[in-house]
Coordinates of C-alpha atoms in Angstrom, one line a residue:
M1 CA 52.4 -64.2 5.2
M2 CA 50.0 -64.6 2.4
T3 CA 46.9 -64.7 4.8
D4 CA 48.2 -61.5 6.3
D5 CA 48.6 -60.0 2.7
I6 CA 44.9 -61.4 2.1
T7 CA 43.6 -60.0 5.3
K8 CA 45.2 -56.7 4.5
M9 CA 43.7 -56.7 1.2
K10 CA 40.2 -57.5 2.6
E11 CA 40.5 -54.7 5.0
D12 CA 41.7 -52.3 2.3
H13 CA 38.6 -53.4 0.2
E14 CA 36.2 -52.9 2.8
Y15 CA 37.7 -49.5 3.6
I16 CA 37.4 -48.8 -0.2
K17 CA 33.9 -50.0 0.0
S18 CA 33.0 -47.9 2.7
I19 CA 34.3 -44.7 0.8
Q20 CA 32.5 -45.7 -2.2
E21 CA 29.4 -46.1 -0.3
S22 CA 30.1 -42.8 1.3
L23 CA 30.7 -41.3 -1.9
F24 CA 27.5 -42.7 -3.6
E25 CA 25.3 -41.2 -0.7
N26 CA 27.4 -38.0 -0.8
F27 CA 26.6 -37.8 -4.4
N28 CA 22.9 -38.6 -3.9
I29 CA 22.8 -35.7 -1.3
L30 CA 24.3 -33.4 -3.6
L31 CA 21.9 -34.3 -6.4
E32 CA 19.0 -33.8 -4.1
N33 CA 20.7 -30.5 -2.9
Q34 CA 20.9 -29.3 -6.7
K35 CA 17.4 -30.4 -7.2
N36 CA 16.3 -28.3 -4.1
K37 CA 18.1 -25.5 -5.4
V38 CA 16.6 -25.6 -8.7
D39 CA 13.3 -25.9 -7.3
N40 CA 14.0 -23.0 -5.0
Q41 CA 15.4 -20.8 -8.0
D42 CA 12.0 -21.5 -9.3
V43 CA 10.1 -20.2 -6.3
L44 CA 12.4 -17.4 -6.4
V45 CA 11.8 -16.3 -9.9
Q46 CA 8.0 -16.8 -9.1
N47 CA 8.2 -14.6 -6.2
Q48 CA 10.3 -11.9 -8.0
S49 CA 7.4 -11.9 -10.6
R50 CA 4.7 -11.2 -7.7
I51 CA 7.0 -8.5 -6.5
I52 CA 7.2 -6.9 -10.0
R53 CA 3.2 -7.2 -10.2
N54 CA 2.8 -6.0 -6.8
Q55 CA 4.9 -2.9 -7.6
E56 CA 3.0 -2.3 -10.6
V57 CA -0.2 -2.4 -8.5
I58 CA 1.3 0.1 -5.9
V59 CA 2.5 2.5 -8.7
N60 CA -1.2 2.2 -10.1
N61 CA -2.5 3.0 -6.6
Q62 CA -0.1 5.9 -6.3
I63 CA -1.1 7.5 -9.5
N64 CA -4.9 7.1 -8.4
I65 CA -4.1 8.7 -5.1
I66 CA -2.4 11.4 -6.7
N67 CA -5.3 11.8 -9.2
N68 CA -7.8 11.8 -6.2
Q69 CA -5.7 14.5 -4.6
K70 CA -5.8 16.8 -7.6
Q71 CA -9.7 16.0 -7.8
I72 CA -9.8 16.9 -4.1
V73 CA -8.3 20.1 -4.7
Q74 CA -10.4 20.9 -7.7
N75 CA -13.4 20.3 -5.4
Q76 CA -12.3 22.5 -2.8
V77 CA -11.9 25.2 -5.2
T78 CA -15.1 24.7 -6.5
L79 CA -16.9 24.4 -3.2
S80 CA -15.0 27.8 -2.3
V81 CA -16.6 29.4 -5.5
I82 CA -20.0 28.2 -4.8
L83 CA -19.7 29.6 -0.9
K84 CA -18.6 32.9 -2.2
T85 CA -21.2 33.2 -4.9
Q86 CA -24.0 31.8 -2.4
A87 CA -22.8 34.8 0.1
K88 CA -23.1 37.6 -2.9
L89 CA -26.5 36.2 -3.7
L90 CA -27.4 36.3 -0.1
H91 CA -26.2 39.8 -0.2
L92 CA -28.1 40.7 -3.1
V93 CA -31.5 38.7 -1.6
E94 CA -31.2 40.9 1.5
N95 CA -30.9 44.0 -0.4
L96 CA -33.9 43.2 -2.7
A97 CA -35.7 42.3 0.6
G98 CA -35.2 45.9 1.9
N99 CA -32.5 44.6 4.4
Q100 CA -30.0 47.0 3.8
K101 CA -26.7 44.8 5.0
S102 CA -23.2 45.4 3.6
E103 CA -21.5 42.7 1.6
S104 CA -19.2 42.5 4.6
S105 CA -21.7 41.8 7.1
V106 CA -23.2 39.2 5.1
N107 CA -19.7 37.7 4.5
A108 CA -19.1 37.7 8.2
F109 CA -22.7 36.1 8.7
V110 CA -21.6 33.2 6.2
Q111 CA -18.1 32.7 7.9
D112 CA -19.8 32.4 11.1
I113 CA -21.7 29.4 9.8
F114 CA -18.6 28.2 8.3
D115 CA -16.7 28.3 11.5
Q116 CA -19.3 26.8 13.7
T117 CA -19.9 23.9 10.9
K118 CA -16.1 23.3 11.0
A119 CA -16.0 23.5 14.7
Q120 CA -18.6 20.5 14.7
F121 CA -17.0 18.5 12.2
D122 CA -13.4 18.7 14.0
N123 CA -15.2 17.7 17.3
G124 CA -17.0 15.0 15.5
T125 CA -20.6 16.4 16.2
L126 CA -21.6 17.5 12.7
N127 CA -25.0 16.2 11.6
G128 CA -25.4 16.9 7.9
N129 CA -29.1 16.1 8.3
R130 CA -29.8 18.8 10.7
L131 CA -29.9 22.6 10.0
T132 CA -29.8 23.8 13.5
P133 CA -26.5 23.6 15.6

């Protein structure tokens, strides 16, 4: 009977020892997982910082795009004024040269040049280095 008790105690001891080893392994795994979690949180914070920096760059780029669009509109207005002024000057030159042309006919001539040039641009055939079509 005593040997049965000792055998039972040995079995219980082995079982408890096995549980303790398993607990120790699980504890080590838990510690490793917590370390990985902390490492992952560090990476997450770094990524969030990068995202914030990238968002700042995106906002700055959008501001630059808006400013560029404003400049393009201003340039278009300036070019329109230049074109209209050149048409008026051409009208005056024609009249000074003795070619009595109406301002509307000179404007139509300039408009025709504009339309032909725009068509070439739209077709991809515009050559800015060549004066003839």
